[in-house]
PDB file of N, CA, C and O in Angstrom:
ATOM      1  N   GLY A  20      -5.193 -90.146   8.871  1.00 56.00           N
ATOM      2  CA  GLY A  20      -4.837 -89.443   7.655  1.00 56.00           C
ATOM      3  C   GLY A  20      -5.890 -88.442   7.269  1.00 56.00           C
ATOM      4  O   GLY A  20      -6.983 -88.390   7.817  1.00 56.00           O
ATOM      5  N   ARG A  21      -5.521 -87.617   6.329  1.00 74.00           N
ATOM      6  CA  ARG A  21      -6.413 -86.557   5.859  1.00 74.00           C
ATOM      7  C   ARG A  21      -7.465 -87.157   4.937  1.00 74.00           C
ATOM      8  O   ARG A  21      -7.166 -87.715   3.902  1.00 74.00           O
ATOM      9  N   GLY A  22      -8.721 -87.019   5.303  1.00 85.00           N
ATOM     10  CA  GLY A  22      -9.816 -87.535   4.495  1.00 85.00           C
ATOM     11  C   GLY A  22     -10.845 -86.451   4.265  1.00 85.00           C
ATOM     12  O   GLY A  22     -10.761 -85.373   4.824  1.00 85.00           O
ATOM     13  N   GLY A  23     -11.816 -86.758   3.434  1.00 96.00           N
ATOM     14  CA  GLY A  23     -12.860 -85.781   3.208  1.00 96.00           C
ATOM     15  C   GLY A  23     -13.710 -86.101   2.004  1.00 96.00           C
ATOM     16  O   GLY A  23     -13.480 -87.070   1.294  1.00 96.00           O
ATOM     17  N   VAL A  24     -14.673 -85.246   1.792  1.00 98.00           N
ATOM     18  CA  VAL A  24     -15.608 -85.381   0.686  1.00 98.00           C
ATOM     19  C   VAL A  24     -15.286 -84.325  -0.362  1.00 98.00           C
ATOM     20  O   VAL A  24     -15.152 -83.141  -0.052  1.00 98.00           O
ATOM     21  N   VAL A  25     -15.158 -84.771  -1.612  1.00 98.00           N
ATOM     22  CA  VAL A  25     -14.849 -83.904  -2.748  1.00 98.00           C
ATOM     23  C   VAL A  25     -16.074 -83.855  -3.653  1.00 98.00           C
ATOM     24  O   VAL A  25     -16.698 -84.885  -3.921  1.00 98.00           O
ATOM     25  N   ALA A  26     -16.412 -82.680  -4.141  1.00 98.00           N
ATOM     26  CA  ALA A  26     -17.522 -82.519  -5.080  1.00 98.00           C
ATOM     27  C   ALA A  26     -16.973 -82.233  -6.468  1.00 98.00           C
ATOM     28  O   ALA A  26     -16.102 -81.372  -6.639  1.00 98.00           O
ATOM     29  N   LEU A  27     -17.483 -82.938  -7.465  1.00 96.00           N
ATOM     30  CA  LEU A  27     -17.160 -82.656  -8.865  1.00 96.00           C
ATOM     31  C   LEU A  27     -18.180 -81.628  -9.336  1.00 96.00           C
ATOM     32  O   LEU A  27     -19.371 -81.902  -9.414  1.00 96.00           O
ATOM     33  N   GLU A  28     -17.703 -80.414  -9.616  1.00 93.00           N
ATOM     34  CA  GLU A  28     -18.599 -79.298  -9.887  1.00 93.00           C
ATOM     35  C   GLU A  28     -17.993 -78.377 -10.936  1.00 93.00           C
ATOM     36  O   GLU A  28     -16.780 -78.247 -11.023  1.00 93.00           O
ATOM     37  N   LEU A  29     -18.829 -77.730 -11.716  1.00 87.00           N
ATOM     38  CA  LEU A  29     -18.344 -76.871 -12.793  1.00 87.00           C
ATOM     39  C   LEU A  29     -17.480 -75.712 -12.305  1.00 87.00           C
ATOM     40  O   LEU A  29     -16.544 -75.320 -12.968  1.00 87.00           O
ATOM     41  N   GLN A  30     -17.778 -75.147 -11.166  1.00 88.00           N
ATOM     42  CA  GLN A  30     -17.048 -73.974 -10.678  1.00 88.00           C
ATOM     43  C   GLN A  30     -16.012 -74.317  -9.607  1.00 88.00           C
ATOM     44  O   GLN A  30     -15.708 -73.495  -8.756  1.00 88.00           O
ATOM     45  N   GLY A  31     -15.448 -75.520  -9.678  1.00 94.00           N
ATOM     46  CA  GLY A  31     -14.473 -75.932  -8.681  1.00 94.00           C
ATOM     47  C   GLY A  31     -13.054 -75.534  -9.034  1.00 94.00           C
ATOM     48  O   GLY A  31     -12.797 -74.876 -10.039  1.00 94.00           O
ATOM     49  N   THR A  32     -12.126 -75.975  -8.215  1.00 97.00           N
ATOM     50  CA  THR A  32     -10.697 -75.783  -8.472  1.00 97.00           C
ATOM     51  C   THR A  32     -10.302 -76.639  -9.669  1.00 97.00           C
ATOM     52  O   THR A  32     -10.687 -77.805  -9.742  1.00 97.00           O
ATOM     53  N   PRO A  33      -9.553 -76.082 -10.616  1.00 97.00           N
ATOM     54  CA  PRO A  33      -9.136 -76.883 -11.773  1.00 97.00           C
ATOM     55  C   PRO A  33      -8.413 -78.165 -11.342  1.00 97.00           C
ATOM     56  O   PRO A  33      -7.630 -78.161 -10.380  1.00 97.00           O
ATOM     57  N   LEU A  34      -8.676 -79.236 -12.042  1.00 97.00           N
ATOM     58  CA  LEU A  34      -8.168 -80.564 -11.698  1.00 97.00           C
ATOM     59  C   LEU A  34      -6.665 -80.576 -11.442  1.00 97.00           C
ATOM     60  O   LEU A  34      -6.197 -81.173 -10.474  1.00 97.00           O
ATOM     61  N   ALA A  35      -5.883 -79.909 -12.282  1.00 96.00           N
ATOM     62  CA  ALA A  35      -4.421 -79.928 -12.148  1.00 96.00           C
ATOM     63  C   ALA A  35      -3.946 -79.228 -10.879  1.00 96.00           C
ATOM     64  O   ALA A  35      -2.833 -79.474 -10.414  1.00 96.00           O
ATOM     65  N   GLU A  36      -4.775 -78.368 -10.296  1.00 97.00           N
ATOM     66  CA  GLU A  36      -4.388 -77.606  -9.110  1.00 97.00           C
ATOM     67  C   GLU A  36      -5.011 -78.154  -7.826  1.00 97.00           C
ATOM     68  O   GLU A  36      -4.649 -77.725  -6.734  1.00 97.00           O
ATOM     69  N   PHE A  37      -5.947 -79.094  -7.954  1.00 97.00           N
ATOM     70  CA  PHE A  37      -6.690 -79.568  -6.798  1.00 97.00           C
ATOM     71  C   PHE A  37      -5.852 -80.495  -5.937  1.00 97.00           C
ATOM     72  O   PHE A  37      -5.141 -81.355  -6.450  1.00 97.00           O
ATOM     73  N   ARG A  38      -5.908 -80.318  -4.619  1.00 96.00           N
ATOM     74  CA  ARG A  38      -5.212 -81.211  -3.678  1.00 96.00           C
ATOM     75  C   ARG A  38      -6.218 -82.220  -3.140  1.00 96.00           C
ATOM     76  O   ARG A  38      -7.079 -81.869  -2.336  1.00 96.00           O
ATOM     77  N   PHE A  39      -6.095 -83.445  -3.602  1.00 97.00           N
ATOM     78  CA  PHE A  39      -7.003 -84.503  -3.162  1.00 97.00           C
ATOM     79  C   PHE A  39      -6.634 -84.973  -1.759  1.00 97.00           C
ATOM     80  O   PHE A  39      -5.449 -85.018  -1.411  1.00 97.00           O
ATOM     81  N   PRO A  40      -7.622 -85.348  -0.964  1.00 97.00           N
ATOM     82  CA  PRO A  40      -7.319 -85.918   0.343  1.00 97.00           C
ATOM     83  C   PRO A  40      -6.737 -87.322   0.188  1.00 97.00           C
ATOM     84  O   PRO A  40      -6.871 -87.948  -0.867  1.00 97.00           O
ATOM     85  N   ALA A  41      -6.101 -87.809   1.243  1.00 95.00           N
ATOM     86  CA  ALA A  41      -5.506 -89.144   1.211  1.00 95.00           C
ATOM     87  C   ALA A  41      -6.577 -90.228   1.085  1.00 95.00           C
ATOM     88  O   ALA A  41      -6.326 -91.304   0.552  1.00 95.00           O
ATOM     89  N   ARG A  42      -7.770 -89.932   1.580  1.00 95.00           N
ATOM     90  CA  ARG A  42      -8.887 -90.859   1.425  1.00 95.00           C
ATOM     91  C   ARG A  42     -10.170 -90.049   1.498  1.00 95.00           C
ATOM     92  O   ARG A  42     -10.187 -88.930   2.023  1.00 95.00           O
ATOM     93  N   GLY A  43     -11.242 -90.601   0.960  1.00 97.00           N
ATOM     94  CA  GLY A  43     -12.495 -89.861   1.003  1.00 97.00           C
ATOM     95  C   GLY A  43     -13.508 -90.378   0.010  1.00 97.00           C
ATOM     96  O   GLY A  43     -13.429 -91.529  -0.428  1.00 97.00           O
ATOM     97  N   ALA A  44     -14.426 -89.513  -0.351  1.00 97.00           N
ATOM     98  CA  ALA A  44     -15.505 -89.850  -1.270  1.00 97.00           C
ATOM     99  C   ALA A  44     -15.650 -88.742  -2.298  1.00 97.00           C
ATOM    100  O   ALA A  44     -15.388 -87.576  -2.002  1.00 97.00           O
ATOM    101  N   LEU A  45     -16.072 -89.127  -3.497  1.00 98.00           N
ATOM    102  CA  LEU A  45     -16.322 -88.166  -4.575  1.00 98.00           C
ATOM    103  C   LEU A  45     -17.822 -88.093  -4.820  1.00 98.00           C
ATOM    104  O   LEU A  45     -18.471 -89.109  -5.069  1.00 98.00           O
ATOM    105  N   LEU A  46     -18.366 -86.892  -4.759  1.00 97.00           N
ATOM    106  CA  LEU A  46     -19.775 -86.671  -5.070  1.00 97.00           C
ATOM    107  C   LEU A  46     -19.902 -86.193  -6.507  1.00 97.00           C
ATOM    108  O   LEU A  46     -19.208 -85.266  -6.916  1.00 97.00           O
ATOM    109  N   VAL A  47     -20.772 -86.845  -7.276  1.00 96.00           N
ATOM    110  CA  VAL A  47     -21.064 -86.409  -8.640  1.00 96.00           C
ATOM    111  C   VAL A  47     -22.579 -86.240  -8.761  1.00 96.00           C
ATOM    112  O   VAL A  47     -23.340 -87.009  -8.191  1.00 96.00           O
ATOM    113  N   GLY A  48     -22.992 -85.245  -9.493  1.00 93.00           N
ATOM    114  CA  GLY A  48     -24.418 -84.974  -9.649  1.00 93.00           C
ATOM    115  C   GLY A  48     -24.916 -85.394 -11.015  1.00 93.00           C
ATOM    116  O   GLY A  48     -24.204 -86.025 -11.798  1.00 93.00           O
ATOM    117  N   SER A  49     -26.131 -85.015 -11.303  1.00 87.00           N
ATOM    118  CA  SER A  49     -26.697 -85.320 -12.607  1.00 87.00           C
ATOM    119  C   SER A  49     -26.065 -84.421 -13.664  1.00 87.00           C
ATOM    120  O   SER A  49     -25.581 -83.330 -13.361  1.00 87.00           O
ATOM    121  N   GLU A  50     -26.075 -84.878 -14.906  1.00 82.00           N
ATOM    122  CA  GLU A  50     -25.476 -84.099 -15.981  1.00 82.00           C
ATOM    123  C   GLU A  50     -26.213 -82.779 -16.192  1.00 82.00           C
ATOM    124  O   GLU A  50     -25.609 -81.775 -16.532  1.00 82.00           O
ATOM    125  N   GLU A  51     -27.501 -82.775 -15.962  1.00 84.00           N
ATOM    126  CA  GLU A  51     -28.290 -81.573 -16.205  1.00 84.00           C
ATOM    127  C   GLU A  51     -28.283 -80.604 -15.026  1.00 84.00           C
ATOM    128  O   GLU A  51     -28.125 -79.404 -15.194  1.00 84.00           O
ATOM    129  N   LEU A  52     -28.436 -81.130 -13.811  1.00 88.00           N
ATOM    130  CA  LEU A  52     -28.639 -80.274 -12.643  1.00 88.00           C
ATOM    131  C   LEU A  52     -27.440 -80.173 -11.708  1.00 88.00           C
ATOM    132  O   LEU A  52     -27.397 -79.306 -10.846  1.00 88.00           O
ATOM    133  N   GLY A  53     -26.475 -81.066 -11.850  1.00 90.00           N
ATOM    134  CA  GLY A  53     -25.330 -81.048 -10.945  1.00 90.00           C
ATOM    135  C   GLY A  53     -25.720 -81.548  -9.571  1.00 90.00           C
ATOM    136  O   GLY A  53     -26.651 -82.334  -9.408  1.00 90.00           O
ATOM    137  N   LEU A  54     -25.012 -81.083  -8.562  1.00 95.00           N
ATOM    138  CA  LEU A  54     -25.255 -81.493  -7.180  1.00 95.00           C
ATOM    139  C   LEU A  54     -26.203 -80.520  -6.493  1.00 95.00           C
ATOM    140  O   LEU A  54     -26.208 -79.328  -6.782  1.00 95.00           O
ATOM    141  N   SER A  55     -26.953 -81.028  -5.546  1.00 95.00           N
ATOM    142  CA  SER A  55     -27.861 -80.178  -4.776  1.00 95.00           C
ATOM    143  C   SER A  55     -27.047 -79.297  -3.823  1.00 95.00           C
ATOM    144  O   SER A  55     -25.904 -79.635  -3.480  1.00 95.00           O
ATOM    145  N   PRO A  56     -27.620 -78.194  -3.372  1.00 95.00           N
ATOM    146  CA  PRO A  56     -26.925 -77.372  -2.374  1.00 95.00           C
ATOM    147  C   PRO A  56     -26.575 -78.171  -1.119  1.00 95.00           C
ATOM    148  O   PRO A  56     -25.513 -77.953  -0.518  1.00 95.00           O
ATOM    149  N   GLU A  57     -27.433 -79.097  -0.732  1.00 96.00           N
ATOM    150  CA  GLU A  57     -27.165 -79.929   0.451  1.00 96.00           C
ATOM    151  C   GLU A  57     -25.940 -80.809   0.229  1.00 96.00           C
ATOM    152  O   GLU A  57     -25.096 -80.943   1.113  1.00 96.00           O
ATOM    153  N   ALA A  58     -25.844 -81.416  -0.949  1.00 96.00           N
ATOM    154  CA  ALA A  58     -24.683 -82.254  -1.261  1.00 96.00           C
ATOM    155  C   ALA A  58     -23.409 -81.417  -1.314  1.00 96.00           C
ATOM    156  O   ALA A  58     -22.366 -81.826  -0.796  1.00 96.00           O
ATOM    157  N   LEU A  59     -23.482 -80.235  -1.930  1.00 96.00           N
ATOM    158  CA  LEU A  59     -22.307 -79.367  -1.988  1.00 96.00           C
ATOM    159  C   LEU A  59     -21.840 -78.973  -0.590  1.00 96.00           C
ATOM    160  O   LEU A  59     -20.650 -78.810  -0.352  1.00 96.00           O
ATOM    161  N   GLY A  60     -22.781 -78.850   0.334  1.00 96.00           N
ATOM    162  CA  GLY A  60     -22.431 -78.513   1.702  1.00 96.00           C
ATOM    163  C   GLY A  60     -21.637 -79.600   2.404  1.00 96.00           C
ATOM    164  O   GLY A  60     -20.963 -79.340   3.400  1.00 96.00           O
ATOM    165  N   LEU A  61     -21.689 -80.812   1.895  1.00 96.00           N
ATOM    166  CA  LEU A  61     -20.935 -81.931   2.475  1.00 96.00           C
ATOM    167  C   LEU A  61     -19.487 -81.975   1.992  1.00 96.00           C
ATOM    168  O   LEU A  61     -18.683 -82.725   2.526  1.00 96.00           O
ATOM    169  N   ALA A  62     -19.159 -81.203   0.976  1.00 97.00           N
ATOM    170  CA  ALA A  62     -17.838 -81.270   0.339  1.00 97.00           C
ATOM    171  C   ALA A  62     -16.789 -80.540   1.168  1.00 97.00           C
ATOM    172  O   ALA A  62     -16.289 -79.482   0.786  1.00 97.00           O
ATOM    173  N   ASP A  63     -16.422 -81.138   2.293  1.00 97.00           N
ATOM    174  CA  ASP A  63     -15.475 -80.502   3.198  1.00 97.00           C
ATOM    175  C   ASP A  63     -14.039 -80.493   2.676  1.00 97.00           C
ATOM    176  O   ASP A  63     -13.205 -79.739   3.164  1.00 97.00           O
ATOM    177  N   ALA A  64     -13.739 -81.307   1.662  1.00 97.00           N
ATOM    178  CA  ALA A  64     -12.390 -81.318   1.072  1.00 97.00           C
ATOM    179  C   ALA A  64     -12.313 -80.447  -0.181  1.00 97.00           C
ATOM    180  O   ALA A  64     -11.262 -80.339  -0.794  1.00 97.00           O
ATOM    181  N   GLY A  65     -13.437 -79.843  -0.568  1.00 97.00           N
ATOM    182  CA  GLY A  65     -13.422 -78.906  -1.682  1.00 97.00           C
ATOM    183  C   GLY A  65     -14.179 -79.369  -2.904  1.00 97.00           C
ATOM    184  O   GLY A  65     -14.775 -80.445  -2.936  1.00 97.00           O
ATOM    185  N   ARG A  66     -14.126 -78.514  -3.921  1.00 97.00           N
ATOM    186  CA  ARG A  66     -14.799 -78.759  -5.198  1.00 97.00           C
ATOM    187  C   ARG A  66     -13.753 -78.779  -6.303  1.00 97.00           C
ATOM    188  O   ARG A  66     -12.893 -77.914  -6.366  1.00 97.00           O
ATOM    189  N   VAL A  67     -13.849 -79.765  -7.172  1.00 97.00           N
ATOM    190  CA  VAL A  67     -12.908 -79.921  -8.275  1.00 97.00           C
ATOM    191  C   VAL A  67     -13.670 -79.829  -9.590  1.00 97.00           C
ATOM    192  O   VAL A  67     -14.833 -80.227  -9.672  1.00 97.00           O
ATOM    193  N   SER A  68     -13.022 -79.270 -10.608  1.00 95.00           N
ATOM    194  CA  SER A  68     -13.623 -79.216 -11.937  1.00 95.00           C
ATOM    195  C   SER A  68     -12.593 -79.607 -12.987  1.00 95.00           C
ATOM    196  O   SER A  68     -11.394 -79.601 -12.734  1.00 95.00           O
ATOM    197  N   ILE A  69     -13.099 -79.969 -14.165  1.00 94.00           N
ATOM    198  CA  ILE A  69     -12.242 -80.350 -15.284  1.00 94.00           C
ATOM    199  C   ILE A  69     -12.294 -79.212 -16.312  1.00 94.00           C
ATOM    200  O   ILE A  69     -13.317 -79.023 -16.969  1.00 94.00           O
ATOM    201  N   PRO A  70     -11.220 -78.440 -16.428  1.00 91.00           N
ATOM    202  CA  PRO A  70     -11.217 -77.343 -17.397  1.00 91.00           C
ATOM    203  C   PRO A  70     -11.322 -77.882 -18.822  1.00 91.00           C
ATOM    204  O   PRO A  70     -10.714 -78.897 -19.155  1.00 91.00           O
ATOM    205  N   MET A  71     -12.130 -77.215 -19.645  1.00 86.00           N
ATOM    206  CA  MET A  71     -12.322 -77.641 -21.029  1.00 86.00           C
ATOM    207  C   MET A  71     -12.409 -76.435 -21.942  1.00 86.00           C
ATOM    208  O   MET A  71     -12.908 -75.386 -21.539  1.00 86.00           O
ATOM    209  N   ALA A  72     -11.965 -76.631 -23.158  1.00 78.00           N
ATOM    210  CA  ALA A  72     -12.084 -75.592 -24.175  1.00 78.00           C
ATOM    211  C   ALA A  72     -13.263 -75.920 -25.083  1.00 78.00           C
ATOM    212  O   ALA A  72     -13.806 -77.016 -25.031  1.00 78.00           O
ATOM    213  N   GLY A  73     -13.657 -74.975 -25.894  1.00 75.00           N
ATOM    214  CA  GLY A  73     -14.735 -75.218 -26.841  1.00 75.00           C
ATOM    215  C   GLY A  73     -16.043 -74.604 -26.398  1.00 75.00           C
ATOM    216  O   GLY A  73     -16.178 -74.075 -25.301  1.00 75.00           O
ATOM    217  N   ALA A  74     -17.037 -74.702 -27.264  1.00 70.00           N
ATOM    218  CA  ALA A  74     -18.319 -74.054 -27.011  1.00 70.00           C
ATOM    219  C   ALA A  74     -19.174 -74.812 -26.001  1.00 70.00           C
ATOM    220  O   ALA A  74     -19.791 -74.223 -25.138  1.00 70.00           O
ATOM    221  N   LYS A  75     -19.206 -76.133 -26.094  1.00 70.00           N
ATOM    222  CA  LYS A  75     -20.126 -76.904 -25.252  1.00 70.00           C
ATOM    223  C   LYS A  75     -19.619 -77.044 -23.818  1.00 70.00           C
ATOM    224  O   LYS A  75     -20.367 -76.891 -22.882  1.00 70.00           O
ATOM    225  N   ARG A  76     -18.352 -77.373 -23.647  1.00 65.00           N
ATOM    226  CA  ARG A  76     -17.722 -77.484 -22.331  1.00 65.00           C
ATOM    227  C   ARG A  76     -18.471 -78.400 -21.378  1.00 65.00           C
ATOM    228  O   ARG A  76     -18.735 -78.046 -20.233  1.00 65.00           O
ATOM    229  N   SER A  77     -18.818 -79.577 -21.845  1.00 71.00           N
ATOM    230  CA  SER A  77     -19.450 -80.538 -20.952  1.00 71.00           C
ATOM    231  C   SER A  77     -18.974 -81.937 -21.287  1.00 71.00           C
ATOM    232  O   SER A  77     -18.578 -82.218 -22.417  1.00 71.00           O
ATOM    233  N   LEU A  78     -19.000 -82.795 -20.290  1.00 79.00           N
ATOM    234  CA  LEU A  78     -18.640 -84.201 -20.449  1.00 79.00           C
ATOM    235  C   LEU A  78     -19.764 -85.048 -19.869  1.00 79.00           C
ATOM    236  O   LEU A  78     -20.461 -84.627 -18.949  1.00 79.00           O
ATOM    237  N   ASN A  79     -19.906 -86.244 -20.382  1.00 88.00           N
ATOM    238  CA  ASN A  79     -20.784 -87.231 -19.766  1.00 88.00           C
ATOM    239  C   ASN A  79     -20.325 -87.405 -18.320  1.00 88.00           C
ATOM    240  O   ASN A  79     -19.137 -87.424 -18.034  1.00 88.00           O
ATOM    241  N   VAL A  80     -21.274 -87.523 -17.400  1.00 91.00           N
ATOM    242  CA  VAL A  80     -20.920 -87.578 -15.986  1.00 91.00           C
ATOM    243  C   VAL A  80     -20.050 -88.797 -15.655  1.00 91.00           C
ATOM    244  O   VAL A  80     -19.139 -88.708 -14.825  1.00 91.00           O
ATOM    245  N   ALA A  81     -20.263 -89.925 -16.325  1.00 92.00           N
ATOM    246  CA  ALA A  81     -19.438 -91.107 -16.069  1.00 92.00           C
ATOM    247  C   ALA A  81     -18.001 -90.883 -16.542  1.00 92.00           C
ATOM    248  O   ALA A  81     -17.048 -91.287 -15.865  1.00 92.00           O
ATOM    249  N   VAL A  82     -17.831 -90.228 -17.679  1.00 92.00           N
ATOM    250  CA  VAL A  82     -16.495 -89.918 -18.193  1.00 92.00           C
ATOM    251  C   VAL A  82     -15.789 -88.942 -17.257  1.00 92.00           C
ATOM    252  O   VAL A  82     -14.621 -89.132 -16.901  1.00 92.00           O
ATOM    253  N   ALA A  83     -16.499 -87.903 -16.833  1.00 93.00           N
ATOM    254  CA  ALA A  83     -15.918 -86.921 -15.920  1.00 93.00           C
ATOM    255  C   ALA A  83     -15.505 -87.580 -14.615  1.00 93.00           C
ATOM    256  O   ALA A  83     -14.425 -87.305 -14.077  1.00 93.00           O
ATOM    257  N   CYS A  84     -16.348 -88.460 -14.089  1.00 95.00           N
ATOM    258  CA  CYS A  84     -16.034 -89.176 -12.855  1.00 95.00           C
ATOM    259  C   CYS A  84     -14.760 -90.002 -13.031  1.00 95.00           C
ATOM    260  O   CYS A  84     -13.881 -89.992 -12.162  1.00 95.00           O
ATOM    261  N   GLY A  85     -14.637 -90.698 -14.147  1.00 96.00           N
ATOM    262  CA  GLY A  85     -13.443 -91.501 -14.413  1.00 96.00           C
ATOM    263  C   GLY A  85     -12.182 -90.669 -14.482  1.00 96.00           C
ATOM    264  O   GLY A  85     -11.131 -91.067 -13.952  1.00 96.00           O
ATOM    265  N   ILE A  86     -12.266 -89.508 -15.109  1.00 95.00           N
ATOM    266  CA  ILE A  86     -11.107 -88.618 -15.210  1.00 95.00           C
ATOM    267  C   ILE A  86     -10.657 -88.166 -13.822  1.00 95.00           C
ATOM    268  O   ILE A  86      -9.472 -88.198 -13.488  1.00 95.00           O
ATOM    269  N   VAL A  87     -11.616 -87.755 -12.994  1.00 97.00           N
ATOM    270  CA  VAL A  87     -11.284 -87.275 -11.654  1.00 97.00           C
ATOM    271  C   VAL A  87     -10.758 -88.406 -10.779  1.00 97.00           C
ATOM    272  O   VAL A  87      -9.774 -88.234 -10.051  1.00 97.00           O
ATOM    273  N   LEU A  88     -11.379 -89.580 -10.844  1.00 97.00           N
ATOM    274  CA  LEU A  88     -10.904 -90.694 -10.025  1.00 97.00           C
ATOM    275  C   LEU A  88      -9.500 -91.134 -10.429  1.00 97.00           C
ATOM    276  O   LEU A  88      -8.686 -91.506  -9.572  1.00 97.00           O
ATOM    277  N   GLN A  89      -9.189 -91.091 -11.723  1.00 97.00           N
ATOM    278  CA  GLN A  89      -7.836 -91.430 -12.170  1.00 97.00           C
ATOM    279  C   GLN A  89      -6.826 -90.412 -11.620  1.00 97.00           C
ATOM    280  O   GLN A  89      -5.754 -90.784 -11.142  1.00 97.00           O
ATOM    281  N   ALA A  90      -7.178 -89.136 -11.666  1.00 97.00           N
ATOM    282  CA  ALA A  90      -6.280 -88.100 -11.124  1.00 97.00           C
ATOM    283  C   ALA A  90      -6.109 -88.278  -9.621  1.00 97.00           C
ATOM    284  O   ALA A  90      -4.997 -88.102  -9.087  1.00 97.00           O
ATOM    285  N   TRP A  91      -7.181 -88.630  -8.924  1.00 97.00           N
ATOM    286  CA  TRP A  91      -7.098 -88.854  -7.479  1.00 97.00           C
ATOM    287  C   TRP A  91      -6.182 -90.029  -7.180  1.00 97.00           C
ATOM    288  O   TRP A  91      -5.293 -89.947  -6.332  1.00 97.00           O
ATOM    289  N   ALA A  92      -6.367 -91.125  -7.901  1.00 96.00           N
ATOM    290  CA  ALA A  92      -5.513 -92.298  -7.708  1.00 96.00           C
ATOM    291  C   ALA A  92      -4.040 -91.959  -7.974  1.00 96.00           C
ATOM    292  O   ALA A  92      -3.154 -92.359  -7.207  1.00 96.00           O
ATOM    293  N   ALA A  93      -3.785 -91.203  -9.023  1.00 96.00           N
ATOM    294  CA  ALA A  93      -2.401 -90.813  -9.348  1.00 96.00           C
ATOM    295  C   ALA A  93      -1.814 -89.937  -8.238  1.00 96.00           C
ATOM    296  O   ALA A  93      -0.623 -90.033  -7.933  1.00 96.00           O
ATOM    297  N   SER A  94      -2.653 -89.098  -7.627  1.00 95.00           N
ATOM    298  CA  SER A  94      -2.155 -88.220  -6.568  1.00 95.00           C
ATOM    299  C   SER A  94      -1.744 -88.992  -5.321  1.00 95.00           C
ATOM    300  O   SER A  94      -0.969 -88.499  -4.514  1.00 95.00           O
ATOM    301  N   LEU A  95      -2.256 -90.199  -5.176  1.00 93.00           N
ATOM    302  CA  LEU A  95      -1.910 -91.018  -4.001  1.00 93.00           C
ATOM    303  C   LEU A  95      -0.545 -91.663  -4.141  1.00 93.00           C
ATOM    304  O   LEU A  95       0.009 -92.158  -3.164  1.00 93.00           O
ATOM    305  N   GLY A  96      -0.028 -91.710  -5.340  1.00 88.00           N
ATOM    306  CA  GLY A  96       1.321 -92.234  -5.555  1.00 88.00           C
ATOM    307  C   GLY A  96       1.527 -93.677  -5.147  1.00 88.00           C
ATOM    308  O   GLY A  96       2.561 -94.027  -4.612  1.00 88.00           O
ATOM    309  N   GLY A  97       0.518 -94.513  -5.359  1.00 64.00           N
ATOM    310  CA  GLY A  97       0.658 -95.933  -5.056  1.00 64.00           C
ATOM    311  C   GLY A  97       0.439 -96.301  -3.606  1.00 64.00           C
ATOM    312  O   GLY A  97       0.733 -97.414  -3.209  1.00 64.00           O
ATOM    313  N   ARG A  98      -0.049 -95.352  -2.794  1.00 58.00           N
ATOM    314  CA  ARG A  98      -0.320 -95.678  -1.384  1.00 58.00           C
ATOM    315  C   ARG A  98      -1.494 -96.602  -1.243  1.00 58.00           C
ATOM    316  O   ARG A  98      -2.440 -96.559  -1.949  1.00 58.00           O
TER     317      ARG A  98
END
């Protein structure tokens, strides 16, 4: 099956448009610095972001991770 590494990053594909792999890993970075260039280079399945409105436009990294993992699980459709 289609697998790969996904990076959670500010400049990624919006969550609603992102095509998650059937299996893989999610890379999340620190809230302040994000992911290193080396880690981003591992993201062979792409970069995903969570679009937000407002001035601050940031989420706690654990909350953001939960949102993305829930969307990934939903995209699998119970597989």
